[in-house]
Amino acid sequence: AERLGPEVAMASSPDDSFGCSCSLTPSSPSPSSSSGSSEARNAPGGPSSPSVQRSPPPALSAMSAHFSAGLGLLRRNQAKRAGSRFLLTRLEKHTTLEGHGGCVNTTKFTNDGNLVITGSDDTNIKLWDWRTGECLLTVETLHTGNIFQATQLLHSSDSIVSCAADGQVQIHSLVHSEKSSRWTNSKDQSIVLGYHAGRVHKISLNPVDPHSFLSCGEDGLCLTYDVRTNESRFAVKFLNESGKRVPINSVNHDPLSMGNRFALAGSDKYVRIYDYRFLREGEPWHKCAMPGVPRLRYITCLDYSYRGELLATYSDSYIYLFPKVEPTEAANADSSPSPDSSGQRYAGHINCQTVKGVTFFGPDHEFVASGSDCGHCFVWDKTTADLLTMFKADENILNCVEPHPHESMTLATSGLEHNCKIWQPTADSSTVPDDMEDLVREQQIEAFGEGREWHQQATSILYAIMNNVGLDLDDDQARNRTQRFVLDILSGDADNLAPWHRSAPGDDDTDGDFEMEDLA
């Protein structure tokens, strides 16, 4: 009780011990029991030895102890969550990491949490001491396109893997001098592990096997890698309802599956979960979609909680929480969360112009955090979906939000600005905007009003056409024709639209005719 707090002592009272009226500590016998015992001792043939105080059965004592400790831990956990919610209102900028020559598209803490790895449009990877803001190393990679992700391999402090717009997946070996405490790297210490026929957005490390990871690309392929052999091999094709490959934006391993399952999402509204043990080309172990999501929406990022819940952020739409999928529920079947399931929707941010990330946040993954086209970082309560705070983290668009692996209320953010920012709960007073609701409303009006830029619409339409009309992603001619088609739609050139009417039913088509009304 002294270690766990007064609540344990309260829980150990007779009223809380499973309705048992006996005390778990020695007590003085009542007068009646003393009288009875005296009579028994004085009776002929009665016992002459002194009375012995009875103890509760050992099993009951153990159960009561576990129950009491459980109540104490539960109340401590509630206090911890209340404390983290308070700290959330004290977030302020701690450090700005300056030095990149382009947009910072990826921000990751190292496994021990001491350093930050960033990747940029300048094709360089930088290693930072985030507490001091010092750049410890600049890795000049072999990439020729924007770097979209760079992360440290598990159980390895000297290896970083990266992916980029040039379709390459690379590994970079670092050398740390114990004598000078400096990091070094050269281009001959970088190796190309694999290629995609298109941009590669995400890498997911296997949580069990420190030598393997996955990559996903806009060529509709997911590849698996083994750094011991520096080889890549095909894992799965990402196919739509028409059996055509479609772009993949995100891949993430299920932390509860012992490295066996991973989720993919891309240019349609479905989350597809695959199992290494039951891989069949193009056939997921489980597929799900949130009810009510329009067909023209697609997923830009996924993230798993340590409980197995899955977040998906949709373009031009909301962030959705999918409940944990049990093996008995999957059975390779299509499904959607029921209206009364634990699925939740998070609104207020804007995800139109770039590929936004999303993440769980907090010591118990009790928060959801995301960037936005308005440059703010949004944080919601996971359970209630209430917007708890928002703060300006980029002057243009905020894409990346990365929680610290150990300091649970520390965040790293990056976007179109050429820097990365670190946020910690050190402010003396609340940093939550007083006019947060009005601010969200103004941002929504600005983003979805008449002044909305044409390329935001083009992105949604282009992905929808690739998915529903069944274009071959490897066919450059088809891509060019699609781009012209999108421009015709946006310019209102009806004469050029006539040749595009064709039959290719989508999810919501009942008559099998894919018309311009369906696109609208």
Short mmCIF file of C-alpha atoms in Angstrom, two decimals, residues 157-348:
data_model
loop_
_atom_site.label_atom_id
_atom_site.label_comp_id
_atom_site.label_asym_id
_atom_site.label_seq_id
_atom_site.Cartn_x
_atom_site.Cartn_y
_atom_site.Cartn_z
CA SER A 157 22.94 2.16 -34.68
CA ASP A 158 25.07 2.34 -37.82
CA SER A 159 22.61 1.53 -40.65
CA ILE A 160 19.90 3.71 -42.21
CA VAL A 161 17.51 2.64 -44.98
CA SER A 162 15.80 5.14 -47.25
CA CYS A 163 13.37 5.39 -50.17
CA ALA A 164 12.75 8.18 -52.65
CA ALA A 165 10.97 9.52 -55.71
CA ASP A 166 13.58 7.91 -57.97
CA GLY A 167 12.12 4.49 -57.12
CA GLN A 168 15.23 3.33 -55.28
CA VAL A 169 15.55 1.77 -51.83
CA GLN A 170 19.02 2.23 -50.34
CA ILE A 171 20.99 1.32 -47.23
CA HIS A 172 23.63 3.63 -45.78
CA SER A 173 26.39 2.48 -43.41
CA LEU A 174 27.58 4.95 -40.80
CA VAL A 175 30.83 4.91 -38.85
CA HIS A 176 30.96 6.23 -35.31
CA SER A 177 34.34 7.07 -33.82
CA GLU A 178 34.47 6.35 -30.11
CA LYS A 179 37.58 8.50 -29.82
CA SER A 180 36.18 11.65 -31.40
CA SER A 181 32.46 10.86 -30.86
CA ARG A 182 31.82 11.81 -34.48
CA TRP A 183 29.80 10.12 -37.23
CA THR A 184 31.18 9.68 -40.76
CA ASN A 185 29.86 8.36 -44.08
CA SER A 186 30.82 8.34 -47.74
CA LYS A 187 28.94 7.55 -50.95
CA ASP A 188 30.75 4.24 -51.33
CA GLN A 189 29.07 3.19 -48.07
CA SER A 190 25.62 3.46 -49.67
CA ILE A 191 24.10 0.52 -51.57
CA VAL A 192 20.98 0.30 -53.73
CA LEU A 193 18.93 -2.63 -52.41
CA GLY A 194 15.98 -2.53 -54.82
CA TYR A 195 13.99 -0.66 -57.42
CA HIS A 196 10.37 0.30 -57.97
CA ALA A 197 8.94 1.53 -61.28
CA GLY A 198 7.70 4.71 -59.64
CA ARG A 199 7.99 6.73 -56.45
CA VAL A 200 8.53 4.86 -53.16
CA HIS A 201 6.68 6.51 -50.28
CA LYS A 202 7.13 4.29 -47.23
CA ILE A 203 9.30 1.68 -45.52
CA SER A 204 8.14 -0.56 -42.67
CA LEU A 205 10.60 -2.41 -40.45
CA ASN A 206 9.73 -5.92 -39.32
CA PRO A 207 9.26 -5.64 -35.52
CA VAL A 208 10.58 -9.17 -34.93
CA ASP A 209 13.28 -9.66 -37.58
CA PRO A 210 15.82 -6.81 -37.37
CA HIS A 211 17.27 -7.73 -40.77
CA SER A 212 14.14 -7.39 -42.89
CA PHE A 213 11.76 -4.63 -43.96
CA LEU A 214 9.15 -3.78 -46.59
CA SER A 215 8.83 -0.99 -49.15
CA CYS A 216 5.78 0.12 -51.15
CA GLY A 217 5.66 2.07 -54.40
CA GLU A 218 3.41 3.72 -56.91
CA ASP A 219 4.02 0.76 -59.23
CA GLY A 220 1.55 -1.17 -57.08
CA LEU A 221 4.21 -3.52 -55.68
CA CYS A 222 5.34 -4.29 -52.15
CA LEU A 223 8.92 -5.60 -51.90
CA THR A 224 10.68 -7.31 -49.00
CA TYR A 225 14.38 -6.93 -48.20
CA ASP A 226 17.05 -8.83 -46.27
CA VAL A 227 20.01 -6.62 -45.34
CA ARG A 228 22.20 -9.68 -44.66
CA THR A 229 22.21 -10.49 -48.38
CA ASN A 230 21.41 -6.97 -49.69
CA GLU A 231 18.66 -8.51 -51.83
CA SER A 232 15.04 -7.68 -52.50
CA ARG A 233 12.20 -9.88 -53.65
CA PHE A 234 8.58 -9.52 -54.58
CA ALA A 235 6.10 -9.71 -51.70
CA VAL A 236 2.67 -8.82 -53.07
CA LYS A 237 0.86 -6.97 -55.84
CA PHE A 238 -1.65 -4.36 -54.73
CA LEU A 239 -4.72 -4.95 -56.90
CA ASN A 240 -8.04 -3.15 -57.07
CA GLU A 241 -11.48 -4.60 -57.72
CA SER A 242 -10.73 -4.78 -61.45
CA GLY A 243 -7.53 -6.75 -60.89
CA LYS A 244 -5.28 -3.85 -61.89
CA ARG A 245 -2.26 -2.65 -59.96
CA VAL A 246 -2.74 0.70 -58.22
CA PRO A 247 -0.29 3.02 -56.38
CA ILE A 248 0.58 2.19 -52.77
CA ASN A 249 1.12 5.09 -50.37
CA SER A 250 1.69 3.34 -47.06
CA VAL A 251 2.83 0.07 -45.47
CA ASN A 252 2.88 -0.79 -41.77
CA HIS A 253 3.51 -3.96 -39.76
CA ASP A 254 0.99 -5.16 -37.18
CA PRO A 255 2.90 -5.08 -33.85
CA LEU A 256 0.77 -7.90 -32.38
CA SER A 257 1.34 -10.41 -35.18
CA MET A 258 4.96 -11.34 -34.41
CA GLY A 259 5.99 -9.78 -37.70
CA ASN A 260 3.61 -11.94 -39.77
CA ARG A 261 1.03 -9.37 -40.90
CA PHE A 262 1.27 -5.98 -42.57
CA ALA A 263 -1.24 -3.45 -43.87
CA LEU A 264 -1.16 -1.68 -47.24
CA ALA A 265 -3.16 1.32 -48.45
CA GLY A 266 -3.11 3.45 -51.56
CA SER A 267 -5.25 4.88 -54.30
CA ASP A 268 -8.61 3.53 -53.15
CA LYS A 269 -10.56 3.60 -49.91
CA TYR A 270 -9.66 0.09 -48.72
CA VAL A 271 -7.13 -1.03 -46.13
CA ARG A 272 -5.74 -4.44 -47.11
CA ILE A 273 -3.97 -6.63 -44.56
CA TYR A 274 -1.63 -9.39 -45.73
CA ASP A 275 -0.10 -12.34 -43.89
CA TYR A 276 3.33 -13.66 -44.87
CA ARG A 277 2.16 -17.21 -44.13
CA PHE A 278 -0.81 -17.03 -46.50
CA LEU A 279 0.41 -14.78 -49.29
CA ARG A 280 -1.39 -15.29 -52.57
CA GLU A 281 -0.77 -12.81 -55.33
CA GLY A 282 -3.14 -9.89 -54.96
CA GLU A 283 -5.34 -11.56 -52.32
CA PRO A 284 -5.29 -9.96 -48.87
CA TRP A 285 -5.76 -11.80 -45.61
CA HIS A 286 -8.33 -9.15 -44.70
CA LYS A 287 -9.81 -6.08 -46.38
CA CYS A 288 -11.86 -3.31 -44.80
CA ALA A 289 -13.19 0.17 -45.47
CA MET A 290 -14.92 2.73 -43.33
CA PRO A 291 -18.62 3.17 -44.26
CA GLY A 292 -19.51 6.44 -45.94
CA VAL A 293 -16.10 7.20 -47.46
CA PRO A 294 -16.66 8.44 -51.06
CA ARG A 295 -15.15 6.41 -53.87
CA LEU A 296 -12.88 9.25 -55.04
CA ARG A 297 -11.01 9.28 -51.72
CA TYR A 298 -7.76 7.43 -51.17
CA ILE A 299 -5.52 6.71 -48.18
CA THR A 300 -2.23 8.57 -47.74
CA CYS A 301 -0.92 6.95 -44.54
CA LEU A 302 -1.49 4.13 -42.00
CA ASP A 303 -0.32 3.67 -38.44
CA TYR A 304 -0.77 0.86 -35.89
CA SER A 305 -1.11 1.33 -32.15
CA TYR A 306 0.55 -1.11 -29.78
CA ARG A 307 -2.96 -2.55 -29.20
CA GLY A 308 -3.39 -3.41 -32.88
CA GLU A 309 -5.76 -0.54 -33.73
CA LEU A 310 -5.19 0.97 -37.15
CA LEU A 311 -5.35 4.63 -38.21
CA ALA A 312 -5.97 5.62 -41.84
CA THR A 313 -5.93 9.20 -43.11
CA TYR A 314 -7.91 9.86 -46.30
CA SER A 315 -7.33 12.54 -48.92
CA ASP A 316 -9.95 15.29 -48.94
CA SER A 317 -11.59 13.55 -46.00
CA TYR A 318 -11.11 12.50 -42.38
CA ILE A 319 -8.87 10.26 -40.32
CA TYR A 320 -10.50 6.97 -39.30
CA LEU A 321 -9.72 4.48 -36.56
CA PHE A 322 -10.20 0.81 -37.44
CA PRO A 323 -10.61 -1.54 -34.47
CA LYS A 324 -8.21 -4.43 -33.96
CA VAL A 325 -8.86 -7.30 -36.36
CA GLU A 326 -9.00 -10.70 -34.70
CA PRO A 327 -7.86 -13.73 -36.75
CA THR A 328 -11.30 -15.29 -36.40
CA GLU A 329 -12.88 -12.17 -37.90
CA ALA A 330 -10.58 -11.99 -40.91
CA ALA A 331 -10.79 -15.31 -42.75
CA ASN A 332 -9.76 -13.49 -45.94
CA ALA A 333 -13.11 -11.68 -46.00
CA ASP A 334 -14.14 -8.15 -46.90
CA SER A 335 -15.64 -6.18 -44.07
CA SER A 336 -16.40 -2.74 -42.73
CA PRO A 337 -16.67 -1.64 -39.10
CA SER A 338 -20.26 -1.67 -37.93
CA PRO A 339 -21.83 1.61 -36.77
CA ASP A 340 -21.56 0.50 -33.15
CA SER A 341 -17.93 -0.67 -33.39
CA SER A 342 -14.96 1.19 -31.88
CA GLY A 343 -14.26 2.91 -35.21
CA GLN A 344 -13.80 6.66 -34.77
CA ARG A 345 -13.54 9.70 -37.07
CA TYR A 346 -11.23 12.68 -36.55
CA ALA A 347 -12.03 15.97 -38.31
CA GLY A 348 -10.68 19.50 -38.57
#
